[in-house]
Tab-separated table of C-alpha atoms and ligand atoms in Angstrom:
chain	number	residue	atom	x	y	z
X	1	MET	CA	-52.678	-63.057	70.282
X	2	MET	CA	-50.984	-62.122	67.027
X	3	LYS	CA	-47.205	-62.411	67.025
X	4	ILE	CA	-45.235	-59.886	65.031
X	5	SER	CA	-41.584	-60.054	63.953
X	6	ILE	CA	-39.832	-57.066	62.521
X	7	ILE	CA	-36.691	-57.678	60.496
X	8	GLY	CA	-34.351	-54.718	60.639
X	9	SER	CA	-34.078	-52.742	63.884
X	10	GLY	CA	-32.955	-49.449	62.402
X	11	TYR	CA	-34.930	-46.288	62.509
X	12	VAL	CA	-38.155	-47.531	60.898
X	13	GLY	CA	-38.068	-51.071	62.333
X	14	LEU	CA	-37.379	-49.941	65.871
X	15	VAL	CA	-40.044	-47.226	65.946
X	16	THR	CA	-42.578	-49.609	64.368
X	17	GLY	CA	-41.674	-52.401	66.797
X	18	VAL	CA	-41.836	-50.258	69.894
X	19	CYS	CA	-45.139	-48.651	68.867
X	20	LEU	CA	-46.789	-51.964	67.902
X	21	SER	CA	-45.706	-53.504	71.215
X	22	ASP	CA	-47.300	-50.501	72.902
X	23	PHE	CA	-50.500	-51.279	70.977
X	24	GLY	CA	-50.435	-54.559	72.947
X	25	TRP	CA	-48.894	-56.950	70.422
X	26	GLN	CA	-46.112	-59.406	71.111
X	27	VAL	CA	-43.205	-58.075	69.064
X	28	THR	CA	-39.758	-59.414	68.268
X	29	CYS	CA	-37.303	-57.083	66.553
X	30	VAL	CA	-34.457	-58.708	64.642
X	31	ASP	CA	-31.143	-57.313	63.516
X	32	GLN	CA	-27.772	-58.720	62.454
X	33	ASN	CA	-25.914	-56.203	64.593
X	34	GLU	CA	-25.256	-58.000	67.894
X	35	GLU	CA	-24.125	-54.886	69.727
X	36	ILE	CA	-27.317	-52.992	68.877
X	37	ILE	CA	-29.491	-55.966	69.886
X	38	HIS	CA	-27.612	-56.364	73.165
X	39	LYS	CA	-28.094	-52.705	74.012
X	40	LEU	CA	-31.757	-52.700	72.968
X	41	ASN	CA	-32.430	-55.617	75.319
X	42	GLN	CA	-30.998	-53.421	78.079
X	43	GLY	CA	-33.310	-50.596	77.031
X	44	ILE	CA	-30.691	-48.516	75.232
X	45	ALA	CA	-31.789	-47.217	71.812
X	46	PRO	CA	-29.069	-46.604	69.210
X	47	ILE	CA	-30.803	-43.467	67.907
X	48	TYR	CA	-32.182	-40.299	69.459
X	49	GLU	CA	-35.914	-39.910	68.983
X	50	PRO	CA	-38.241	-38.050	71.367
X	51	GLY	CA	-40.344	-40.491	73.435
X	52	LEU	CA	-38.579	-43.611	72.161
X	53	ASP	CA	-36.597	-44.451	75.311
X	54	ASP	CA	-39.687	-44.327	77.559
X	55	LEU	CA	-41.782	-46.557	75.296
X	56	LEU	CA	-38.886	-48.977	74.872
X	57	LEU	CA	-38.340	-49.369	78.623
X	58	LYS	CA	-42.065	-49.649	79.358
X	59	ASN	CA	-42.656	-52.431	76.833
X	60	LEU	CA	-39.446	-54.262	77.709
X	61	TYR	CA	-40.587	-54.222	81.332
X	62	ASN	CA	-44.006	-55.556	80.305
X	63	LYS	CA	-42.287	-58.223	78.191
X	64	ARG	CA	-44.190	-57.248	75.049
X	65	ILE	CA	-41.028	-56.554	73.058
X	66	SER	CA	-37.735	-58.409	72.725
X	67	PHE	CA	-34.691	-58.127	70.489
X	68	THR	CA	-32.725	-60.899	68.845
X	69	THR	CA	-30.250	-61.744	66.089
X	70	ASP	CA	-31.998	-65.092	65.532
X	71	ILE	CA	-33.924	-64.547	62.305
X	72	LYS	CA	-34.836	-68.256	61.970
X	73	GLN	CA	-36.731	-68.424	65.261
X	74	SER	CA	-38.368	-65.025	64.670
X	75	VAL	CA	-39.664	-66.087	61.255
X	76	MET	CA	-40.965	-69.383	62.611
X	77	ASP	CA	-42.703	-67.788	65.609
X	78	ALA	CA	-44.414	-64.901	63.817
X	79	ASP	CA	-47.837	-64.604	62.228
X	80	ILE	CA	-46.878	-61.320	60.609
X	81	ILE	CA	-43.354	-60.493	59.446
X	82	PHE	CA	-42.443	-56.881	58.696
X	83	ILE	CA	-39.470	-56.172	56.433
X	84	ALA	CA	-37.907	-52.918	57.647
X	85	VAL	CA	-34.331	-53.087	56.402
X	86	GLY	CA	-32.509	-50.202	54.748
X	87	THR	CA	-32.740	-49.464	51.033
X	88	PRO	CA	-29.676	-47.238	50.559
X	89	GLN	CA	-28.837	-45.431	47.371
X	90	ASN	CA	-26.759	-47.001	44.601
X	91	ASN	CA	-24.268	-44.829	42.732
X	92	ASP	CA	-26.745	-44.386	39.870
X	93	GLY	CA	-29.446	-43.089	42.251
X	94	SER	CA	-31.489	-46.312	42.243
X	95	ALA	CA	-32.581	-47.988	45.483
X	96	ASN	CA	-30.282	-50.805	46.621
X	97	LEU	CA	-32.515	-53.797	47.336
X	98	THR	CA	-29.838	-56.251	48.457
X	99	ASN	CA	-31.017	-56.230	52.073
X	100	VAL	CA	-34.686	-56.600	51.163
X	101	PHE	CA	-34.016	-59.566	48.860
X	102	GLU	CA	-31.698	-61.202	51.387
X	103	VAL	CA	-34.453	-61.039	54.005
X	104	ALA	CA	-36.965	-62.440	51.465
X	105	HIS	CA	-34.657	-65.442	50.905
X	106	GLN	CA	-34.364	-66.002	54.647
X	107	ILE	CA	-38.115	-65.781	55.205
X	108	GLY	CA	-38.718	-68.374	52.464
X	109	HIS	CA	-35.920	-70.500	53.836
X	110	PHE	CA	-37.205	-70.610	57.405
X	111	MET	CA	-40.992	-70.233	57.308
X	112	ASN	CA	-42.931	-73.263	58.466
X	113	SER	CA	-46.557	-72.115	58.498
X	114	LYS	CA	-48.830	-69.518	56.917
X	115	LYS	CA	-47.452	-65.963	57.246
X	116	ILE	CA	-48.262	-62.450	56.190
X	117	ILE	CA	-45.160	-60.678	54.880
X	118	VAL	CA	-45.346	-56.896	55.103
X	119	ASP	CA	-42.874	-54.636	53.372
X	120	LYS	CA	-42.277	-51.366	55.227
X	121	SER	CA	-38.983	-50.474	53.555
X	122	THR	CA	-39.256	-47.865	50.802
X	123	VAL	CA	-38.944	-49.870	47.597
X	124	PRO	CA	-39.499	-49.264	43.876
X	125	VAL	CA	-42.834	-50.254	42.394
X	126	GLY	CA	-42.773	-53.950	41.626
X	127	THR	CA	-40.524	-54.965	44.533
X	128	GLY	CA	-43.369	-56.493	46.537
X	129	GLN	CA	-44.034	-58.943	43.697
X	130	LEU	CA	-40.308	-59.764	43.484
X	131	VAL	CA	-40.180	-60.468	47.227
X	132	LYS	CA	-43.209	-62.703	46.858
X	133	LYS	CA	-41.508	-64.594	44.024
X	134	ILE	CA	-38.256	-65.075	45.958
X	135	ILE	CA	-40.186	-66.552	48.885
X	136	ARG	CA	-42.088	-68.869	46.499
X	137	GLU	CA	-38.809	-70.090	44.984
X	138	GLU	CA	-37.292	-70.752	48.405
X	139	LEU	CA	-40.386	-72.747	49.411
X	140	GLU	CA	-40.294	-74.729	46.170
X	141	ALA	CA	-36.640	-75.563	46.801
X	142	ARG	CA	-37.761	-76.993	50.139
X	143	GLU	CA	-40.651	-78.770	48.400
X	144	LEU	CA	-43.121	-76.956	50.642
X	145	ASN	CA	-46.435	-75.676	49.383
X	146	LEU	CA	-47.135	-73.103	52.104
X	147	ASP	CA	-49.628	-70.290	51.675
X	148	TYR	CA	-48.558	-66.714	52.421
X	149	ASP	CA	-49.709	-63.157	51.740
X	150	MET	CA	-47.664	-60.194	50.564
X	151	VAL	CA	-48.528	-56.691	51.791
X	152	SER	CA	-47.019	-53.254	51.197
X	153	ASN	CA	-47.426	-50.881	54.152
X	154	PRO	CA	-45.203	-47.823	53.641
X	155	GLU	CA	-44.187	-45.610	56.545
X	156	PHE	CA	-44.528	-41.829	56.671
X	157	LEU	CA	-42.541	-41.148	59.842
X	158	ARG	CA	-40.646	-37.915	60.270
X	159	GLN	CA	-37.436	-38.045	62.222
X	160	GLY	CA	-37.803	-36.092	65.412
X	161	SER	CA	-41.503	-36.908	65.715
X	162	ALA	CA	-41.587	-40.528	64.585
X	163	ILE	CA	-43.406	-41.883	67.658
X	164	TYR	CA	-46.022	-39.156	67.413
X	165	ASP	CA	-46.398	-39.714	63.667
X	166	PHE	CA	-46.871	-43.462	64.174
X	167	THR	CA	-49.581	-43.019	66.767
X	168	HIS	CA	-51.245	-40.022	65.054
X	169	ALA	CA	-50.915	-41.123	61.420
X	170	ASP	CA	-52.724	-39.080	58.751
X	171	ARG	CA	-53.438	-42.375	57.013
X	172	VAL	CA	-52.451	-46.021	56.941
X	173	VAL	CA	-51.754	-47.304	53.431
X	174	ILE	CA	-52.216	-51.029	52.881
X	175	GLY	CA	-51.420	-52.640	49.562
X	176	ALA	CA	-52.689	-56.225	49.624
X	177	GLU	CA	-54.125	-59.021	47.520
X	178	SER	CA	-56.437	-60.900	49.879
X	179	GLN	CA	-59.210	-59.977	52.290
X	180	GLU	CA	-57.536	-62.072	54.963
X	181	ALA	CA	-54.362	-59.971	54.761
X	182	ILE	CA	-56.360	-56.724	54.772
X	183	ASP	CA	-58.272	-57.831	57.863
X	184	ALA	CA	-55.061	-58.852	59.641
X	185	MET	CA	-53.447	-55.481	58.882
X	186	LYS	CA	-56.505	-53.632	60.154
X	187	GLU	CA	-56.216	-55.712	63.316
X	188	VAL	CA	-52.532	-54.770	63.707
X	189	TYR	CA	-53.471	-51.087	63.545
X	190	ARG	CA	-56.735	-51.476	65.471
X	191	VAL	CA	-55.701	-48.804	67.978
X	192	LEU	CA	-55.518	-46.254	65.143
X	193	PHE	CA	-58.723	-47.472	63.533
X	194	ILE	CA	-60.613	-46.597	66.697
X	195	ASN	CA	-59.098	-43.087	66.438
X	196	GLU	CA	-60.741	-42.820	62.999
X	197	THR	CA	-57.407	-42.814	61.182
X	198	PRO	CA	-58.293	-43.296	57.495
X	199	PHE	CA	-57.149	-46.550	55.916
X	200	LEU	CA	-56.369	-46.674	52.208
X	201	ILE	CA	-56.687	-50.178	50.828
X	202	VAL	CA	-55.101	-50.540	47.380
X	203	ASN	CA	-52.991	-52.995	45.402
X	204	ILE	CA	-49.315	-53.532	46.266
X	205	GLU	CA	-47.999	-51.455	43.355
X	206	THR	CA	-50.168	-48.458	44.258
X	207	ALA	CA	-49.075	-48.575	47.897
X	208	GLU	CA	-45.424	-48.633	46.811
X	209	MET	CA	-46.026	-45.646	44.553
X	210	VAL	CA	-47.920	-43.630	47.206
X	211	LYS	CA	-44.750	-43.527	49.290
X	212	TYR	CA	-42.488	-42.187	46.519
X	213	ALA	CA	-45.155	-39.817	45.236
X	214	SER	CA	-45.714	-38.333	48.713
X	215	ASN	CA	-42.036	-37.770	49.432
X	216	ALA	CA	-41.348	-36.369	45.968
X	217	PHE	CA	-44.301	-33.991	46.256
X	218	LEU	CA	-43.125	-32.717	49.658
X	219	ALA	CA	-39.582	-32.267	48.336
X	220	THR	CA	-41.037	-30.368	45.370
X	221	LYS	CA	-42.936	-28.069	47.715
X	222	ILE	CA	-39.668	-27.202	49.471
X	223	SER	CA	-37.712	-26.752	46.245
X	224	PHE	CA	-40.515	-24.605	44.859
X	225	ILE	CA	-40.368	-22.174	47.753
X	226	ASN	CA	-36.555	-22.259	47.847
X	227	GLU	CA	-36.356	-21.491	44.130
X	228	LEU	CA	-38.357	-18.319	44.719
X	229	THR	CA	-36.032	-17.080	47.492
X	230	GLU	CA	-33.476	-15.562	45.129
X	231	LEU	CA	-36.195	-13.771	43.194
X	232	CYS	CA	-37.649	-12.442	46.459
X	233	GLU	CA	-34.228	-11.164	47.531
X	234	LYS	CA	-33.786	-9.345	44.211
X	235	THR	CA	-37.274	-7.870	44.021
X	236	GLY	CA	-37.883	-6.880	47.631
X	237	ALA	CA	-40.553	-9.488	48.345
X	238	ASN	CA	-40.536	-11.451	51.611
X	239	ILE	CA	-40.610	-15.235	51.111
X	240	GLN	CA	-42.123	-15.927	54.532
X	241	GLN	CA	-45.064	-13.655	53.818
X	242	VAL	CA	-45.357	-15.062	50.296
X	243	ALA	CA	-45.534	-18.583	51.805
X	244	THR	CA	-48.129	-17.437	54.340
X	245	GLY	CA	-50.207	-15.928	51.552
X	246	MET	CA	-49.948	-19.088	49.461
X	247	GLY	CA	-50.704	-21.306	52.442
X	248	MET	CA	-53.975	-19.481	53.133
X	249	ASP	CA	-55.295	-21.105	49.979
X	250	GLY	CA	-56.704	-24.364	51.303
X	251	ARG	CA	-55.692	-26.125	48.085
X	252	ILE	CA	-52.018	-25.313	48.712
X	253	GLY	CA	-51.765	-25.568	52.501
X	254	SER	CA	-49.215	-23.809	54.678
X	255	LYS	CA	-47.027	-26.793	55.602
X	256	PHE	CA	-43.659	-27.501	53.958
X	257	LEU	CA	-43.268	-24.016	52.577
X	258	HIS	CA	-40.432	-22.941	54.870
X	259	ALA	CA	-37.536	-21.570	52.871
X	260	GLY	CA	-34.107	-22.704	54.025
X	261	PRO	CA	-30.709	-24.036	52.979
X	262	GLY	CA	-32.250	-27.016	51.114
X	263	TYR	CA	-33.769	-30.297	52.220
X	264	GLY	CA	-31.652	-33.178	53.534
X	265	GLY	CA	-32.133	-36.342	55.556
X	266	SER	CA	-32.402	-40.006	54.768
X	267	CYS	CA	-35.580	-39.799	52.681
X	268	PHE	CA	-36.119	-36.835	50.360
X	269	PRO	CA	-32.706	-36.844	48.611
X	270	LYS	CA	-32.706	-40.636	48.235
X	271	ASP	CA	-36.357	-41.115	47.291
X	272	THR	CA	-36.465	-38.326	44.705
X	273	LYS	CA	-33.405	-39.802	42.981
X	274	ALA	CA	-34.836	-43.316	43.156
X	275	LEU	CA	-38.136	-42.144	41.635
X	276	LEU	CA	-36.259	-40.420	38.823
X	277	HIS	CA	-34.384	-43.656	38.218
X	278	ILE	CA	-37.600	-45.684	38.096
X	279	GLY	CA	-38.950	-43.133	35.590
X	280	ASN	CA	-35.843	-43.504	33.407
X	281	GLN	CA	-36.142	-47.286	33.502
X	282	GLN	CA	-39.751	-47.076	32.331
X	283	GLN	CA	-38.855	-44.344	29.816
X	284	CYS	CA	-41.082	-41.821	31.571
X	285	ASN	CA	-39.727	-38.290	31.729
X	286	LEU	CA	-40.236	-36.982	35.290
X	287	GLY	CA	-39.141	-33.399	34.600
X	288	ILE	CA	-40.619	-31.931	37.777
X	289	ILE	CA	-38.793	-34.399	40.023
X	290	LYS	CA	-35.555	-33.689	38.144
X	291	ALA	CA	-36.011	-29.945	38.617
X	292	THR	CA	-36.742	-30.480	42.335
X	293	ILE	CA	-33.417	-32.270	42.798
X	294	GLU	CA	-31.499	-29.633	40.826
X	295	ALA	CA	-33.118	-26.754	42.710
X	296	ASN	CA	-32.080	-28.355	46.004
X	297	GLU	CA	-28.433	-28.646	44.931
X	298	LYS	CA	-28.532	-25.072	43.723
X	299	GLN	CA	-29.989	-23.832	47.000
X	300	LYS	CA	-27.115	-25.318	49.045
X	301	HIS	CA	-24.598	-23.734	46.679
X	302	ARG	CA	-26.453	-20.415	46.832
X	303	MET	CA	-26.004	-20.300	50.623
X	304	VAL	CA	-22.229	-20.316	50.047
X	305	GLU	CA	-22.608	-17.552	47.475
X	306	ILE	CA	-24.582	-15.396	49.916
X	307	ILE	CA	-21.737	-15.750	52.420
X	308	ALA	CA	-18.987	-15.148	49.847
X	309	GLN	CA	-20.685	-12.076	48.423
X	310	ALA	CA	-21.161	-10.588	51.875
X	311	MET	CA	-17.711	-11.354	53.291
X	312	GLY	CA	-15.533	-11.092	50.207
X	313	SER	CA	-12.569	-13.459	50.349
X	314	LEU	CA	-13.243	-16.448	52.593
X	315	ASN	CA	-9.608	-17.381	52.959
X	316	GLY	CA	-8.640	-17.413	56.621
X	317	LYS	CA	-12.162	-16.549	57.762
X	318	ARG	CA	-13.605	-18.185	60.859
X	319	ILE	CA	-17.260	-19.096	61.053
X	320	GLY	CA	-19.280	-20.362	64.005
X	321	VAL	CA	-21.951	-22.842	62.933
X	322	LEU	CA	-25.100	-23.271	65.032
X	323	GLY	CA	-26.782	-26.552	64.135
X	324	LEU	CA	-25.398	-29.326	61.919
X	325	ALA	CA	-28.205	-31.912	61.709
X	326	PHE	CA	-30.404	-31.854	58.605
X	327	LYS	CA	-33.234	-30.487	60.745
X	328	ASN	CA	-34.025	-29.936	64.420
X	329	ASN	CA	-34.828	-32.657	66.980
X	330	THR	CA	-32.617	-35.258	65.368
X	331	ASP	CA	-28.987	-36.352	65.632
X	332	ASP	CA	-29.033	-37.448	61.992
X	333	MET	CA	-26.419	-35.975	59.665
X	334	ARG	CA	-27.390	-37.917	56.529
X	335	GLU	CA	-27.417	-35.579	53.518
X	336	ALA	CA	-27.480	-32.597	55.882
X	337	PRO	CA	-27.096	-29.316	53.931
X	338	SER	CA	-24.383	-28.386	56.461
X	339	LEU	CA	-22.092	-31.025	54.892
X	340	ASP	CA	-22.102	-29.513	51.403
X	341	ILE	CA	-22.109	-25.923	52.627
X	342	LEU	CA	-19.189	-26.391	55.052
X	343	ASN	CA	-17.274	-28.408	52.467
X	344	GLU	CA	-17.580	-25.658	49.894
X	345	LEU	CA	-16.632	-22.954	52.394
X	346	ALA	CA	-13.652	-25.049	53.540
X	347	LEU	CA	-12.399	-25.269	49.967
X	348	GLN	CA	-12.222	-21.478	50.021
X	349	GLY	CA	-10.145	-21.492	53.212
X	350	THR	CA	-12.719	-21.098	55.983
X	351	GLN	CA	-12.346	-22.685	59.429
X	352	PHE	CA	-15.169	-23.462	61.844
X	353	ARG	CA	-16.271	-23.703	65.415
X	354	VAL	CA	-19.409	-25.850	65.460
X	355	TYR	CA	-22.192	-26.702	67.881
X	356	ASP	CA	-25.266	-28.911	67.596
X	357	PRO	CA	-27.326	-30.052	70.606
X	358	LYS	CA	-27.554	-33.686	69.385
X	359	ALA	CA	-25.679	-34.304	66.135
X	360	MET	CA	-22.108	-33.590	67.236
X	361	GLN	CA	-21.030	-37.239	67.523
X	362	ASN	CA	-22.342	-38.102	64.075
X	363	ALA	CA	-20.901	-34.910	62.604
X	364	LYS	CA	-17.452	-35.718	64.034
X	365	LYS	CA	-17.323	-39.012	62.163
X	366	LEU	CA	-18.138	-37.316	58.858
X	367	PHE	CA	-15.965	-34.237	59.328
X	368	HIS	CA	-12.960	-36.359	60.296
X	369	ALA	CA	-13.304	-38.347	57.107
X	370	GLY	CA	-13.545	-35.205	55.003
X	371	GLN	CA	-11.540	-32.043	54.659
X	372	ILE	CA	-13.527	-29.719	56.891
X	373	PRO	CA	-11.189	-27.847	59.280
X	374	ILE	CA	-12.902	-27.674	62.663
X	375	ILE	CA	-11.242	-25.437	65.250
X	376	LYS	CA	-13.464	-26.792	67.987
X	377	TYR	CA	-16.552	-28.925	68.611
X	378	CYS	CA	-18.143	-26.555	71.091
X	379	ASP	CA	-20.113	-26.912	74.312
X	380	ASP	CA	-22.818	-24.429	73.427
X	381	GLU	CA	-23.791	-21.616	71.066
X	382	TYR	CA	-21.676	-19.038	72.926
X	383	ASP	CA	-18.580	-21.197	72.824
X	384	ALA	CA	-19.178	-21.552	69.067
X	385	SER	CA	-19.228	-17.780	68.553
X	386	LEU	CA	-15.902	-17.122	70.300
X	387	ASP	CA	-13.537	-15.076	68.123
X	388	MET	CA	-15.588	-15.750	64.960
X	389	ASP	CA	-15.971	-13.488	61.925
X	390	ALA	CA	-19.435	-14.815	61.207
X	391	ILE	CA	-22.228	-17.039	62.509
X	392	ILE	CA	-24.313	-19.395	60.395
X	393	LEU	CA	-27.605	-20.456	61.910
X	394	MET	CA	-27.966	-23.719	59.988
X	395	THR	CA	-30.553	-25.821	61.874
X	396	GLU	CA	-33.688	-24.505	63.550
X	397	TRP	CA	-33.214	-25.988	67.047
X	398	ASN	CA	-35.627	-24.279	69.483
X	399	GLN	CA	-32.777	-23.108	71.688
X	400	PHE	CA	-31.435	-21.019	68.779
X	401	ARG	CA	-34.692	-19.065	68.683
X	402	SER	CA	-33.891	-17.235	71.907
X	403	LEU	CA	-30.143	-16.662	71.705
X	404	ASN	CA	-28.538	-14.032	73.910
X	405	LEU	CA	-27.530	-11.976	70.879
X	406	ASP	CA	-25.523	-9.435	72.868
X	407	HIS	CA	-23.430	-12.242	74.331
X	408	ILE	CA	-22.828	-13.720	70.863
X	409	LYS	CA	-21.918	-10.344	69.381
X	410	LYS	CA	-19.488	-9.627	72.229
X	411	ASN	CA	-17.798	-13.021	71.720
X	412	MET	CA	-17.249	-12.502	67.987
X	413	ARG	CA	-14.371	-10.715	66.292
X	414	GLY	CA	-16.565	-9.889	63.249
X	415	ASN	CA	-20.276	-9.177	62.960
X	416	TYR	CA	-21.757	-11.261	60.119
X	417	PHE	CA	-24.850	-13.325	60.927
X	418	PHE	CA	-26.270	-15.702	58.285
X	419	ASP	CA	-29.708	-16.865	59.375
X	420	PHE	CA	-30.511	-19.713	56.965
X	421	ARG	CA	-33.741	-20.588	58.769
X	422	ASN	CA	-35.186	-17.052	58.813
X	423	ILE	CA	-35.589	-17.059	62.584
X	424	TYR	CA	-34.653	-13.474	63.447
X	425	SER	CA	-35.964	-10.108	62.329
X	426	LYS	CA	-33.619	-7.917	60.340
X	427	GLU	CA	-34.408	-4.747	62.336
X	428	ILE	CA	-33.438	-6.331	65.659
X	429	MET	CA	-30.272	-7.890	64.222
X	430	VAL	CA	-29.122	-4.605	62.685
X	431	GLN	CA	-29.923	-2.815	65.925
X	432	LYS	CA	-27.715	-5.339	67.760
X	433	GLY	CA	-24.868	-4.456	65.393
X	434	PHE	CA	-24.901	-7.491	63.096
X	435	GLN	CA	-24.562	-7.520	59.327
X	436	TYR	CA	-27.580	-9.740	58.897
X	437	TYR	CA	-28.379	-12.021	55.937
X	438	CYS	CA	-31.271	-14.442	55.600
X	439	VAL	CA	-33.011	-16.450	52.855
X	440	GLY	CA	-35.589	-14.849	50.583
X	441	ARG	CA	-36.066	-11.679	52.587
X	442	SER	CA	-34.282	-8.753	50.956
Y	1	UDX	C1	-39.538	-37.149	55.538
Y	1	UDX	C2	-41.079	-37.208	55.375
Y	1	UDX	O1	-41.685	-36.070	55.998
Y	1	UDX	C3	-41.603	-38.497	55.958
Y	1	UDX	O2	-43.017	-38.589	55.729
Y	1	UDX	C4	-40.898	-39.686	55.302
Y	1	UDX	O3	-41.337	-40.887	55.850
Y	1	UDX	C5	-39.376	-39.545	55.464
Y	1	UDX	O4	-38.963	-38.279	54.952
Y	1	UDX	P1	-37.809	-36.521	57.462
Y	1	UDX	O5	-36.730	-36.827	56.478
Y	1	UDX	O6	-37.676	-37.045	58.844
Y	1	UDX	O7	-39.223	-37.065	56.920
Y	1	UDX	O8	-37.896	-34.949	57.583
Y	1	UDX	P2	-38.886	-33.742	57.264
Y	1	UDX	O9	-39.365	-33.129	58.516
Y	1	UDX	O10	-39.929	-34.129	56.297
Y	1	UDX	O11	-37.859	-32.696	56.601
Y	1	UDX	C6	-37.044	-33.059	55.496
Y	1	UDX	C7	-36.125	-31.939	55.091
Y	1	UDX	O12	-36.860	-30.868	54.514
Y	1	UDX	C8	-35.308	-31.308	56.211
Y	1	UDX	O13	-34.001	-31.071	55.757
Y	1	UDX	C9	-36.024	-30.017	56.507
Y	1	UDX	O14	-35.186	-29.028	57.053
Y	1	UDX	C10	-36.518	-29.643	55.132
Y	1	UDX	N1	-37.706	-28.778	55.136
Y	1	UDX	C11	-38.900	-29.269	55.569
Y	1	UDX	C12	-37.608	-27.484	54.661
Y	1	UDX	O15	-36.533	-27.009	54.264
Y	1	UDX	N2	-38.747	-26.702	54.632
Y	1	UDX	C13	-39.955	-27.164	55.035
Y	1	UDX	O16	-40.934	-26.395	54.961
Y	1	UDX	C14	-40.032	-28.477	55.539
C-alpha cells in the first residue's frame, strides 16, 4: 500500500488529501498550524466546501487519513510527498515561493529512503527544478546519496466544487522525468484512470506552464466578455445573447462567458499577474494577459460608475448588498470584486447593509480593517434591504435567484436595483417598480 503525505493542509492540500484517502490510499496531511490540525483530527474542516465534511469524517472513521504537525515523521513514512503550500503574491506580482522552498529544505533534511516529490502548488516555470536542486543540496549536506523523483501535478479545482472537480477531472497533468514516477502517479490516480480521465504526460516545465496558461486563458475569456458589456449597453445589444451566440460555436464554447462585476478569487488575479511577471523576467511581452488584468480592474470600477450615474450623488446613500464572496458556494473573500466596489462607493459616502449566506465572517475581518461603513451584517436578504436606497446583487447565490421582490421593494426607502450577475429580467423588475440596472444589457 502506497503511503502519501501532503504538506500544507490549506484548500488544495486538504481537498487532495481527503479525496486521495477516499481513493483508498493511506494519507497524512501536514500543517504548521496546530489549531487547524487539532480540529481536522476531530473532523472539523477550516473551510467551507460542499461535500468536504462528509468525506473527511468518513475517511477519518476508516483511519485512512490523519493530520499532524510532525513534518519529519510524515516525510520519513511516505512513498509520495505532495507539496501543497500557498504561493501568495509578492508586491511586484510575482509568486512568493518561500513556503515551497522551505518545504523542499525540510524534505531533503528528513528523507531517509527513495521518494517521489510532487508539486501541486501553482509555481512559475522552473520551480520544480529548483525544488529538486534544494533537496539534492540538503542530501549532500547529510552525505546521503538517495534517489528521488520530481513531479509537477498542477490542480484545476474550482472553489465551491473542488471535491467534484477532483473526482471528475477533465484531465490529470503529470510532468515527470522517469517512467517509474509516471507509473506511480498513474497508480495514485488509478480511480480516475478507470473512469477514462485523460492523462497528459509531459516534462515538468510544460506541466507548470499548463496551469498558468489555463487560468490566464479562462481569465481572458471573462475579461473579453466583460469588455464588451459597455459596448452592448451603448448599442442596444444583449451580452447574454451575444455570449450564447458565441458559445454555440464549438470552437469557442459557452462556458466562462458570463458577464459580471469582474473575476476575483485566489487564483485568477494572482496567476495572471504572476504569468505577466514571468514574461517580464524572460523579456516576453504578454500583451493579452496585461489587457486581461486591466479590463478586470476597469470592470470593477465601471460597476461603481453605473451606480453613480444612476443615483447621482452617493453621499449619504444607503445600499443593501446581496452576496459578498467572489462567487457563489464559497465563503472566500480573497480578491472579491465586492471589496473594491464597496471601498470605492464608501469613499463617496455610501453606507451598507450586507448579507452573504457563507462569507460574512470572512467579510467582517476585512471590512473591519478597512474603511467600509457597515450599518449591519444582516440575517437574510430581506433584512439587508431594510430602509435602503438601492440593492446590489453582487454574488450569484442560488437563493438570490428567487427573491420575494415585492417584500424587498416594500422594505426599501428607494427603488434602485443593480443586478451585477444579470439574474433578473428588466421587464419584471420595472413592473415591480424598481429602477433596474444590469451588466451589458441596455
Ligand atoms: C479557478 C479555476 O477555475 C480553477 O481551475 C483553478 O484551479 C483556480 O481558479 P476558482 O477561483 O475557484 O477557480 O473560481 P471560478 O469558478 O473559476 O471563478 C473565478 C472568478 O471568475 C469568479 O470571480 C467568478 O465570478 C468569475 N467568473 C467565472 C465570471 O465572472 N464569469 C464566468 O463566466 C465565470
